[in-house]
Amino acid sequence: MYVLMAFRHLKNRVPQLASPSSFNFSRLVHSFSFATVKAEELSGSQPAEVLNLVQGNWIGSSNRNTIPDPLNGESFIRVSEVDEKGIQPFVESLSKCPKHGLHNPFKSPERYLMLGDVSIKAAQKLSLPEVSDFFAKLIQRVSPKSYEQALGEVFVTGKFLENFCGDQVRFLARSFAVPGNHLGQQSNGYRWPFGPVTIITPFNFPLEIPLLQLMGALYMGNKPLLKVDSKVSLVMEQMLRLLHECGLPAEDVDFINSDGKTMNKLLLEAEPRMTLFTGSSKVAEKLALDLKGRIKLEDAGFDWKILGPDVQNEDYVAWVCDQDAYACSGQKCSAQSILFMHENWSKSSFIEKLTGLASRRKLDDLTVGPVLTVTTKEMLDHMKKLLEIKGSKLLFGGEALENHSIPAIYGAIKPTAVFIPLEEILNENNYDLVTKEIFGPFQVVTEYKQNELQLVLNVLEKMHAHLTAAVVSNDPLFLQEVIGNSVNGTTYAGLRARTTGAPQNHWFGPAGDPRGAGIGTPEAIKLVWSCHREVIYDIGPVPQNWQTPKPT
């Protein structure tokens, strides 16, 4: 979801994850009172157990989902998954929360302060090198990515918690007042919770996405039920234990592991007042119908980048493009899916530089690694279909990774780029194929000429997902033209523009859809996790000598 390179200096401070080919993990020096696992010891011989949390109690289940290690296929996590017969305690727990929430501006305002204190303590814990190292390595084990990328996710999460320490939680519920028509009348606008809510998050950011949305829900007074993809739910289970240690009441959050069918049944029975869903567009559209629109979505993104006519700093731009397309093996909803190059860039050494950067990525340091939702065959078959398009060609990659033990249920290919002529992308017979999101290290590259910018804008207009985008140019008129004729919710503009960026200091989310959800900022929290309530005070006095008027 983001590229955070501020941690290069930390490589010498904390040990790197062992080579995935060796699996000879050393024991952690540190142990924590909240933790029930040791990240470096997870293996087939020492599997982790993941429990559920409901009404303040951690509970198991007779139904175990065994998770294969994405690096060698060993069964290294056992998840207690709730089946359809076991959802009733979760339904009851949500039903106990009233529509006006656990707190609101008129009810239990001390909870705003309590949650500010929880944020302070949790931020302090995550700032400890041994704790951040624990979570970074835990993330690596369940969703393999480079240590730098994993540690960056922990860093952003910690900074988010710092942003909402102390009084910052109650400032989220800031109200306003407007004078009325007569003495004693005044209208007041308040941010109001929904009450019982649910959060469903994917595998690719096991800590950042669920934690940021969970805390936003709590800050505004809701009672959330959290479901994280079972492949990675161990990370949030450990984080919830840390939050409890920091003072979060155990009954404030429920945590469930289940398959999709069971979760769908739970949603229909519990009827949460709002559901936040981050994941695939197909599932998002189904939930929108099932939940009668009571949903916020941060779904798939076929994210674009346009290189403008002003060619400069080729090395830097190529590096950002490599990071955007291939960091985390392309498994970011903000990953660069298609690159539009002005013809001036095509005439430069840009593609050569991008090819060289992609070739540096290797499995040993997880700068490329397992793809958890698309198999090798599916990615290579998609590439073959693209190469059947007239004028297309393989720029680099296009081969399976070699000498690894990644199980066949996951994907493993070299960073890949396929060139498709612009006019062929606009061909109705090709458009859906070219703009199909491949959640892996795969991108489409094309070229446009000086007088073809409108054709590029036509491609953008036809897209359905409008999450992130980048316009790489310092030409203000060019930026104005592209930004003014596009809609992506998180758009970077300028020479240093990227597509992958979800730090805690700016909005991250789609635009162009009234169901769109944001993350990270006060505006995102208020939009997703509260609604507007207007209270009009009209206390009088009634005018002297008032008489009942004629009916109207």
Coordinates of C-alpha atoms in Angstrom, one line a residue:
M1 CA 0.0 0.0 0.0
Y2 CA 2.9 2.3 0.5
V3 CA 6.5 2.7 -0.2
L4 CA 8.4 3.8 2.9
M5 CA 12.1 3.9 2.5
A6 CA 12.9 5.8 5.8
F7 CA 14.0 2.5 7.4
R8 CA 17.2 1.8 5.5
H9 CA 19.1 2.9 8.6
L10 CA 17.3 0.3 10.7
K11 CA 18.7 -2.6 8.9
N12 CA 21.8 -2.7 11.1
R13 CA 19.7 -2.2 14.3
V14 CA 17.4 -5.2 14.1
P15 CA 18.1 -8.6 12.6
Q16 CA 16.7 -9.5 9.2
L17 CA 14.3 -12.4 8.7
A18 CA 16.3 -15.5 7.8
S19 CA 16.5 -16.6 4.2
P20 CA 13.2 -18.3 3.2
S21 CA 15.2 -21.2 1.9
S22 CA 16.8 -22.1 5.2
F23 CA 14.1 -21.7 7.8
N24 CA 16.7 -22.0 10.6
F25 CA 15.1 -19.2 12.7
S26 CA 16.9 -18.1 15.8
R27 CA 15.0 -17.6 19.1
L28 CA 13.7 -14.2 19.8
V29 CA 15.7 -12.5 22.6
H30 CA 12.6 -10.6 23.7
S31 CA 9.3 -11.9 25.0
F32 CA 6.2 -9.8 25.7
S33 CA 3.4 -10.3 28.2
F34 CA 0.8 -9.7 25.5
A35 CA 2.3 -12.1 22.9
T36 CA 1.3 -15.8 22.6
V37 CA 3.7 -16.5 19.7
K38 CA 7.3 -15.9 18.7
A39 CA 7.5 -14.8 15.1
E40 CA 10.8 -16.4 14.3
E41 CA 9.8 -19.8 15.7
L42 CA 6.6 -20.2 13.6
S43 CA 6.9 -23.5 11.7
G44 CA 5.3 -26.8 11.0
S45 CA 6.8 -28.2 14.2
Q46 CA 5.7 -25.1 16.3
P47 CA 2.5 -23.9 14.8
A48 CA 0.6 -20.8 16.1
E49 CA -3.0 -21.0 17.4
V50 CA -5.4 -18.2 16.5
L51 CA -8.5 -17.7 18.7
N52 CA -11.7 -15.6 18.4
L53 CA -12.8 -12.9 20.8
V54 CA -16.4 -12.4 21.7
Q55 CA -18.1 -10.5 24.6
G56 CA -14.7 -10.1 26.3
N57 CA -13.6 -13.8 26.1
W58 CA -11.1 -15.5 23.9
I59 CA -12.6 -18.7 22.5
G60 CA -11.5 -21.6 20.3
S61 CA -13.4 -23.7 17.9
S62 CA -13.6 -27.4 16.9
N63 CA -13.2 -26.2 13.3
R64 CA -9.5 -25.6 12.5
N65 CA -8.3 -24.0 9.3
T66 CA -4.7 -25.0 8.8
I67 CA -2.7 -22.3 7.0
P68 CA 0.2 -23.3 4.8
D69 CA 3.5 -21.4 5.2
P70 CA 3.6 -19.3 2.0
L71 CA 7.3 -19.9 1.7
N72 CA 7.5 -23.7 2.1
G73 CA 4.0 -25.1 2.4
E74 CA 4.3 -26.4 6.0
S75 CA 1.2 -26.1 8.1
F76 CA 2.4 -23.4 10.4
I77 CA -0.8 -21.7 11.7
R78 CA -4.0 -23.3 13.1
V79 CA -7.0 -20.9 13.0
S80 CA -10.0 -21.6 15.1
E81 CA -12.7 -20.7 12.6
V82 CA -16.3 -20.2 13.6
D83 CA -18.9 -22.1 11.4
E84 CA -22.5 -21.1 10.8
K85 CA -23.6 -22.9 13.9
G86 CA -21.3 -20.8 16.1
I87 CA -22.2 -17.3 15.1
Q88 CA -24.9 -16.7 17.6
P89 CA -22.6 -15.3 20.4
F90 CA -21.3 -12.7 17.9
V91 CA -24.8 -11.8 16.8
E92 CA -25.8 -11.3 20.4
S93 CA -22.8 -9.3 21.2
L94 CA -23.5 -6.8 18.4
S95 CA -27.2 -6.7 19.3
K96 CA -26.3 -5.5 22.8
C97 CA -24.8 -2.3 21.4
P98 CA -27.5 0.3 20.9
K99 CA -27.7 2.4 17.7
H100 CA -26.4 5.4 19.6
G101 CA -23.2 3.6 20.3
L102 CA -21.0 2.9 23.3
H103 CA -20.4 6.6 23.6
N104 CA -21.4 9.9 21.9
P105 CA -21.2 13.6 22.7
F106 CA -24.0 13.2 25.2
K107 CA -23.2 9.8 26.6
S108 CA -20.1 8.4 28.4
P109 CA -17.8 11.2 27.0
E110 CA -15.0 9.9 29.3
R111 CA -14.6 7.1 26.8
Y112 CA -13.1 9.6 24.3
L113 CA -10.4 10.2 26.9
M114 CA -9.9 6.5 27.7
L115 CA -9.3 5.7 24.0
G116 CA -6.9 8.6 23.8
D117 CA -4.9 7.0 26.6
V118 CA -5.0 3.6 24.9
S119 CA -3.6 5.2 21.8
I120 CA -0.8 6.8 23.8
K121 CA 0.2 3.5 25.5
A122 CA -0.1 1.4 22.2
A123 CA 2.0 4.0 20.3
Q124 CA 4.7 3.8 23.0
K125 CA 4.8 0.0 22.8
L126 CA 5.0 0.0 19.0
S127 CA 7.9 2.6 19.2
L128 CA 10.0 0.0 21.1
P129 CA 12.5 -1.6 18.7
E130 CA 11.8 -5.1 20.0
V131 CA 8.0 -4.7 19.6
S132 CA 8.2 -3.2 16.1
D133 CA 10.6 -5.9 15.1
F134 CA 8.2 -8.5 16.5
F135 CA 5.3 -7.3 14.4
A136 CA 7.4 -6.7 11.3
K137 CA 8.6 -10.3 11.4
L138 CA 5.2 -11.6 12.1
I139 CA 3.9 -9.7 9.0
Q140 CA 6.7 -11.2 7.0
R141 CA 5.8 -14.7 8.0
V142 CA 2.2 -14.5 7.0
S143 CA 2.3 -12.1 4.1
P144 CA 5.9 -12.2 2.8
K145 CA 7.4 -8.9 1.9
S146 CA 10.8 -7.3 2.5
Y147 CA 11.7 -6.5 6.1
E148 CA 11.8 -2.8 5.1
Q149 CA 8.2 -2.9 3.8
A150 CA 6.9 -4.8 6.8
L151 CA 8.6 -2.5 9.2
G152 CA 7.2 0.5 7.3
E153 CA 3.7 -0.9 7.9
V154 CA 4.4 -1.0 11.7
F155 CA 5.8 2.5 11.6
V156 CA 2.7 3.9 9.9
T157 CA 0.5 2.2 12.4
G158 CA 2.4 3.6 15.3
K159 CA 2.3 7.1 13.8
F160 CA -1.4 6.8 13.4
L161 CA -1.8 6.0 17.0
E162 CA 0.4 8.9 18.0
N163 CA -1.9 11.2 15.9
F164 CA -4.9 10.3 18.1
C165 CA -3.4 10.5 21.5
G166 CA -5.0 12.5 24.4
D167 CA -7.6 15.0 23.3
Q168 CA -7.3 14.2 19.6
V169 CA -10.0 11.5 20.0
R170 CA -12.6 13.8 21.3
F171 CA -11.7 16.5 18.8
L172 CA -12.9 14.0 16.1
A173 CA -16.4 14.6 17.6
R174 CA -16.2 18.4 17.4
S175 CA -19.6 19.9 16.9
F176 CA -20.9 23.3 15.6
A177 CA -23.7 25.6 16.4
V178 CA -25.7 28.0 14.2
P179 CA -28.0 30.8 15.5
G180 CA -31.7 30.2 15.1
N181 CA -34.6 32.4 14.0
H182 CA -35.6 33.6 17.4
L183 CA -34.4 33.8 21.0
G184 CA -33.8 30.4 22.5
Q185 CA -33.4 28.6 19.2
Q186 CA -30.0 27.2 18.0
S187 CA -29.1 24.3 15.8
N188 CA -26.2 22.1 16.6
G189 CA -24.4 19.5 14.4
Y190 CA -22.8 16.5 16.0
R191 CA -20.8 13.5 14.7
W192 CA -22.8 10.4 15.8
P193 CA -21.8 6.8 15.9
F194 CA -23.6 4.0 14.1
G195 CA -23.5 1.6 17.0
P196 CA -22.9 -2.1 16.0
V197 CA -20.5 -2.2 13.0
T198 CA -18.4 -4.7 11.2
I199 CA -14.9 -4.5 9.6
I200 CA -13.7 -6.9 6.9
T201 CA -10.1 -6.6 5.8
P202 CA -7.7 -8.4 3.4
F203 CA -4.4 -10.2 3.7
N204 CA -1.9 -7.7 2.2
F205 CA -1.6 -5.3 5.1
P206 CA -2.3 -7.5 8.1
L207 CA -1.7 -4.8 10.7
E208 CA -2.2 -1.3 9.2
I209 CA -5.6 -1.7 7.5
P210 CA -7.5 -3.5 10.2
L211 CA -5.9 -1.5 13.1
L212 CA -6.5 1.9 11.5
Q213 CA -10.1 1.1 10.7
L214 CA -10.7 -0.6 14.0
M215 CA -9.4 2.4 16.1
G216 CA -11.4 4.8 13.9
A217 CA -14.6 2.8 14.6
L218 CA -13.9 2.8 18.3
Y219 CA -12.9 6.5 18.5
M220 CA -16.3 7.5 17.1
G221 CA -18.3 5.4 19.7
N222 CA -19.0 2.2 17.7
K223 CA -18.9 -1.4 18.8
P224 CA -16.9 -3.2 16.0
L225 CA -16.7 -6.9 15.0
L226 CA -13.5 -7.4 13.2
K227 CA -12.8 -10.1 10.5
V228 CA -9.3 -10.3 9.0
D229 CA -8.4 -12.8 6.2
S230 CA -7.6 -16.0 8.1
K231 CA -4.2 -16.3 6.3
V232 CA -2.9 -13.3 8.3
S233 CA -5.3 -12.9 11.2
L234 CA -2.6 -13.9 13.6
V235 CA -1.1 -10.4 13.4
M236 CA -4.3 -8.7 14.5
E237 CA -5.0 -11.3 17.2
Q238 CA -1.6 -10.3 18.7
M239 CA -2.3 -6.6 18.3
L240 CA -5.7 -6.9 20.1
R241 CA -3.9 -8.5 23.0
L242 CA -1.5 -5.6 23.0
L243 CA -4.4 -3.1 23.0
H244 CA -6.0 -5.0 26.0
E245 CA -2.8 -4.6 27.9
C246 CA -2.9 -0.9 27.0
G247 CA -6.3 -0.5 28.6
L248 CA -8.8 -1.3 25.9
P249 CA -11.8 -3.0 27.5
A250 CA -11.9 -6.6 26.2
E251 CA -15.6 -6.4 25.5
D252 CA -15.3 -3.3 23.2
V253 CA -14.2 -5.3 20.2
D254 CA -15.2 -8.8 18.9
F255 CA -12.8 -10.7 16.6
I256 CA -13.9 -13.5 14.4
N257 CA -12.2 -16.0 12.1
S258 CA -14.5 -17.7 9.6
D259 CA -14.9 -18.4 5.9
G260 CA -16.8 -16.0 3.6
K261 CA -20.1 -17.9 3.6
T262 CA -20.2 -17.9 7.4
M263 CA -19.4 -14.2 7.7
N264 CA -22.1 -13.4 5.1
K265 CA -24.7 -15.3 7.2
L266 CA -23.5 -13.5 10.3
L267 CA -23.9 -10.1 8.6
L268 CA -27.4 -10.9 7.5
E269 CA -28.5 -12.1 11.0
A270 CA -26.7 -9.4 13.0
E271 CA -27.7 -6.5 10.6
P272 CA -24.8 -4.2 11.6
R273 CA -25.6 -0.5 11.1
M274 CA -22.4 -0.1 8.9
T275 CA -19.8 -2.4 7.4
L276 CA -16.4 -1.4 6.2
F277 CA -15.1 -3.7 3.5
T278 CA -11.6 -3.6 2.0
G279 CA -11.0 -6.2 -0.7
S280 CA -12.2 -7.4 -4.1
S281 CA -14.8 -5.5 -6.2
K282 CA -16.8 -8.6 -6.8
V283 CA -17.3 -9.3 -3.1
A284 CA -17.9 -5.6 -2.4
E285 CA -20.8 -5.5 -4.9
K286 CA -22.4 -8.6 -3.4
L287 CA -22.2 -7.1 0.1
A288 CA -23.6 -3.8 -1.0
L289 CA -26.7 -5.6 -2.1
D290 CA -26.9 -8.0 0.9
L291 CA -26.5 -5.1 3.4
K292 CA -28.9 -2.8 1.5
G293 CA -26.2 -0.1 1.0
R294 CA -25.1 0.1 4.6
I295 CA -21.5 -0.2 3.6
K296 CA -18.3 1.7 2.9
L297 CA -15.9 0.3 0.3
E298 CA -12.2 0.5 -0.3
D299 CA -12.1 -2.1 -3.1
A300 CA -9.8 -3.0 -5.9
G301 CA -7.7 -0.5 -7.8
F302 CA -6.4 -0.8 -11.4
D303 CA -4.1 2.1 -10.7
W304 CA -2.5 4.3 -13.3
K305 CA 0.6 6.4 -13.7
I306 CA 1.2 9.0 -16.5
L307 CA 4.7 10.2 -17.3
G308 CA 4.4 13.7 -18.7
P309 CA 6.4 15.2 -21.6
D310 CA 9.2 16.7 -19.4
V311 CA 11.8 14.0 -19.0
Q312 CA 14.1 14.4 -16.1
N313 CA 15.7 12.5 -13.2
E314 CA 15.3 9.2 -15.1
D315 CA 17.0 7.1 -12.4
Y316 CA 14.6 8.4 -9.7
V317 CA 11.5 8.1 -11.7
A318 CA 12.4 4.5 -12.7
W319 CA 13.1 3.6 -9.1
V320 CA 9.7 4.9 -8.0
C321 CA 8.0 3.0 -10.9
D322 CA 9.8 -0.2 -9.8
Q323 CA 8.7 0.3 -6.2
D324 CA 5.1 1.1 -7.2
A325 CA 4.7 -1.9 -9.4
Y326 CA 6.7 -4.6 -7.6
A327 CA 7.2 -3.9 -3.9
C328 CA 5.3 -6.4 -1.8
S329 CA 5.3 -8.5 -5.0
G330 CA 2.7 -6.1 -6.4
Q331 CA 0.1 -7.1 -3.7
K332 CA -1.0 -3.6 -2.9
C333 CA -4.4 -2.1 -3.8
S334 CA -2.4 0.9 -4.8
A335 CA 0.2 -0.9 -6.9
Q336 CA 1.0 0.6 -10.3
S337 CA -1.1 -1.5 -12.8
I338 CA -0.6 0.5 -16.0
L339 CA 2.1 3.0 -17.0
F340 CA 1.4 5.6 -19.8
M341 CA 4.8 6.9 -21.1
H342 CA 5.0 10.1 -23.2
E343 CA 7.0 9.4 -26.3
N344 CA 9.8 11.5 -24.9
W345 CA 10.3 8.9 -22.1
S346 CA 10.2 6.0 -24.7
K347 CA 13.2 7.7 -26.4
S348 CA 15.1 7.8 -23.2
S349 CA 16.8 5.0 -21.3
F350 CA 13.9 4.7 -18.9
I351 CA 12.7 1.2 -19.9
E352 CA 16.3 -0.1 -19.7
K353 CA 16.6 1.4 -16.2
L354 CA 13.3 -0.1 -15.1
T355 CA 14.3 -3.5 -16.5
G356 CA 17.5 -3.4 -14.5
L357 CA 15.8 -2.4 -11.3
A358 CA 13.2 -5.2 -11.6
S359 CA 15.9 -7.7 -12.2
R360 CA 17.5 -6.9 -8.8
R361 CA 14.5 -8.4 -6.9
K362 CA 14.9 -11.8 -5.5
L363 CA 13.3 -14.3 -3.2
D364 CA 16.1 -14.4 -0.7
D365 CA 15.3 -11.0 0.7
L366 CA 11.6 -11.2 -0.2
T367 CA 11.8 -8.2 -2.5
V368 CA 9.8 -10.5 -4.7
G369 CA 7.9 -13.5 -3.2
P370 CA 4.7 -15.5 -3.0
V371 CA 1.5 -14.1 -4.5
L372 CA -1.3 -15.2 -2.2
T373 CA -4.4 -14.8 -4.3
V374 CA -3.2 -15.6 -7.9
T375 CA -1.4 -18.7 -9.0
T376 CA 1.7 -18.7 -11.2
K377 CA -0.4 -20.3 -14.0
E378 CA -3.1 -17.7 -13.8
M379 CA -0.6 -14.9 -14.1
L380 CA 1.3 -16.4 -17.0
D381 CA -1.9 -17.3 -18.8
H382 CA -3.0 -13.7 -18.5
M383 CA 0.3 -12.6 -19.9
K384 CA -0.1 -15.0 -22.9
K385 CA -3.5 -13.5 -23.6
L386 CA -2.1 -10.0 -23.6
L387 CA 0.7 -11.0 -25.9
E388 CA -1.9 -12.1 -28.5
I389 CA -2.9 -8.5 -28.9
K390 CA -1.6 -6.9 -32.0
G391 CA 1.7 -4.9 -31.4
S392 CA 2.1 -6.2 -27.9
K393 CA 5.5 -7.4 -26.5
L394 CA 7.1 -8.6 -23.4
L395 CA 9.4 -6.0 -21.9
F396 CA 10.8 -8.2 -19.1
G397 CA 9.9 -11.0 -16.7
G398 CA 7.2 -13.4 -17.9
E399 CA 8.8 -16.4 -16.2
A400 CA 8.1 -18.4 -13.0
L401 CA 10.5 -18.0 -10.1
E402 CA 13.0 -20.9 -9.8
N403 CA 14.6 -22.8 -6.9
H404 CA 11.9 -22.2 -4.3
S405 CA 9.5 -24.2 -2.1
I406 CA 6.5 -21.9 -2.5
P407 CA 3.4 -24.1 -2.6
A408 CA 1.5 -24.4 -5.9
I409 CA -1.6 -22.8 -4.4
Y410 CA 0.2 -19.5 -4.5
G411 CA 1.9 -17.6 -7.3
A412 CA 5.6 -17.0 -7.9
I413 CA 6.7 -15.1 -11.0
K414 CA 9.5 -12.7 -11.8
P415 CA 8.5 -9.0 -12.0
T416 CA 6.8 -8.7 -15.3
A417 CA 5.8 -5.9 -17.8
V418 CA 3.9 -6.2 -21.0
F419 CA 3.7 -3.4 -23.6
I420 CA 0.4 -2.9 -25.3
P421 CA -0.1 -0.2 -28.0
L422 CA -2.5 2.6 -26.8
E423 CA -4.9 2.2 -29.7
E424 CA -5.2 -1.5 -28.9
I425 CA -6.1 -0.7 -25.3
L426 CA -9.0 1.4 -26.5
N427 CA -10.2 -1.4 -28.7
E428 CA -13.4 -2.7 -27.1
N429 CA -12.3 -6.3 -27.7
N430 CA -9.2 -5.7 -25.6
Y431 CA -10.1 -3.1 -22.9
D432 CA -11.5 -5.4 -20.2
L433 CA -8.6 -7.9 -20.6
V434 CA -5.9 -5.1 -20.5
T435 CA -7.5 -3.5 -17.4
K436 CA -8.0 -6.7 -15.5
E437 CA -6.3 -6.3 -12.1
I438 CA -3.6 -8.9 -11.4
F439 CA -2.8 -8.7 -7.7
G440 CA 0.9 -9.6 -8.3
P441 CA 4.2 -8.3 -9.7
F442 CA 2.6 -7.5 -13.1
Q443 CA 2.0 -4.3 -15.0
V444 CA 1.0 -3.0 -18.5
V445 CA 3.1 -0.4 -20.2
T446 CA 2.0 1.8 -23.1
E447 CA 3.1 4.9 -25.0
Y448 CA 1.3 8.0 -26.1
K449 CA 2.4 10.8 -28.5
Q450 CA 2.3 14.5 -27.9
N451 CA -1.2 14.9 -29.5
E452 CA -2.6 11.7 -27.8
L453 CA -3.2 12.8 -24.3
Q454 CA -7.0 12.8 -24.9
L455 CA -6.8 9.1 -25.8
V456 CA -5.1 8.4 -22.5
L457 CA -7.8 10.4 -20.7
N458 CA -10.4 8.3 -22.5
V459 CA -8.8 5.1 -21.1
L460 CA -9.0 6.5 -17.6
E461 CA -12.6 7.6 -18.1
K462 CA -13.7 4.0 -18.9
M463 CA -12.1 2.5 -15.7
H464 CA -14.4 1.5 -12.9
A465 CA -12.0 1.6 -9.9
H466 CA -10.6 5.0 -8.9
L467 CA -8.2 4.4 -6.0
T468 CA -4.7 5.8 -6.6
A469 CA -2.9 7.5 -9.5
A470 CA 0.2 9.4 -10.3
V471 CA 1.0 12.2 -12.8
V472 CA 4.8 12.4 -13.1
S473 CA 5.5 15.9 -14.4
N474 CA 6.4 19.4 -13.1
D475 CA 4.6 21.0 -16.0
P476 CA 1.7 22.8 -14.2
L477 CA -0.5 23.0 -17.3
F478 CA -0.1 19.3 -18.0
L479 CA -0.9 18.5 -14.3
Q480 CA -3.9 20.7 -14.5
E481 CA -5.2 18.9 -17.6
V482 CA -4.8 15.4 -16.2
I483 CA -6.0 16.1 -12.7
G484 CA -9.0 18.1 -14.0
N485 CA -10.1 15.2 -16.2
S486 CA -9.7 12.2 -13.7
V487 CA -11.2 11.2 -10.4
N488 CA -8.8 8.9 -8.4
G489 CA -9.2 9.5 -4.7
T490 CA -5.5 9.5 -3.8
T491 CA -3.5 11.2 -6.6
Y492 CA 0.1 12.2 -6.5
A493 CA 1.3 14.9 -8.8
G494 CA 4.8 16.2 -9.7
L495 CA 8.2 14.7 -10.5
R496 CA 8.2 12.5 -7.3
A497 CA 4.6 11.2 -7.8
R498 CA 3.9 7.6 -7.0
T499 CA 0.8 5.4 -6.8
T500 CA 1.6 3.5 -3.6
G501 CA 1.2 5.8 -0.7
A502 CA -0.9 5.3 2.4
P503 CA 0.9 6.9 5.3
Q504 CA -0.9 8.3 8.3
N505 CA -0.6 11.9 7.2
H506 CA -3.0 12.0 4.2
W507 CA -6.3 10.6 3.0
F508 CA -6.1 7.2 1.3
G509 CA -9.2 5.9 -0.5
P510 CA -11.1 5.9 -3.7
A511 CA -13.2 8.7 -5.2
G512 CA -16.2 8.8 -7.6
D513 CA -18.3 6.4 -5.5
P514 CA -20.6 7.5 -2.7
R515 CA -19.7 4.3 -0.9
G516 CA -16.0 5.0 -1.0
A517 CA -14.1 4.7 2.3
G518 CA -11.0 6.5 3.4
I519 CA -8.4 5.6 5.9
G520 CA -5.8 7.4 8.1
T521 CA -7.0 10.9 8.6
P522 CA -9.6 12.7 10.8
E523 CA -11.7 13.3 7.7
A524 CA -11.6 9.6 6.8
I525 CA -12.5 8.5 10.3
K526 CA -15.5 10.9 10.5
L527 CA -16.7 10.0 7.0
V528 CA -16.6 6.2 7.5
W529 CA -17.3 5.8 11.2
S530 CA -19.9 8.5 12.0
C531 CA -22.9 10.2 10.6
H532 CA -24.3 13.7 11.1
R533 CA -26.9 14.4 13.7
E534 CA -28.6 17.8 14.1
V535 CA -30.1 18.8 17.4
I536 CA -32.2 22.0 17.3
Y537 CA -32.7 23.6 20.7
D538 CA -35.8 25.7 20.9
I539 CA -36.3 26.6 24.6
G540 CA -38.1 29.8 24.3
P541 CA -39.4 32.0 25.8
V542 CA -42.7 32.0 24.0
P543 CA -43.5 35.7 23.1
Q544 CA -45.7 37.6 25.5
N545 CA -49.4 37.9 24.4
W546 CA -49.0 35.0 22.0
Q547 CA -52.3 33.7 20.7
T548 CA -53.1 30.6 18.7
P549 CA -53.0 31.5 15.0
K550 CA -55.4 30.5 12.3
P551 CA -54.6 27.0 10.8
T552 CA -52.4 26.9 7.8

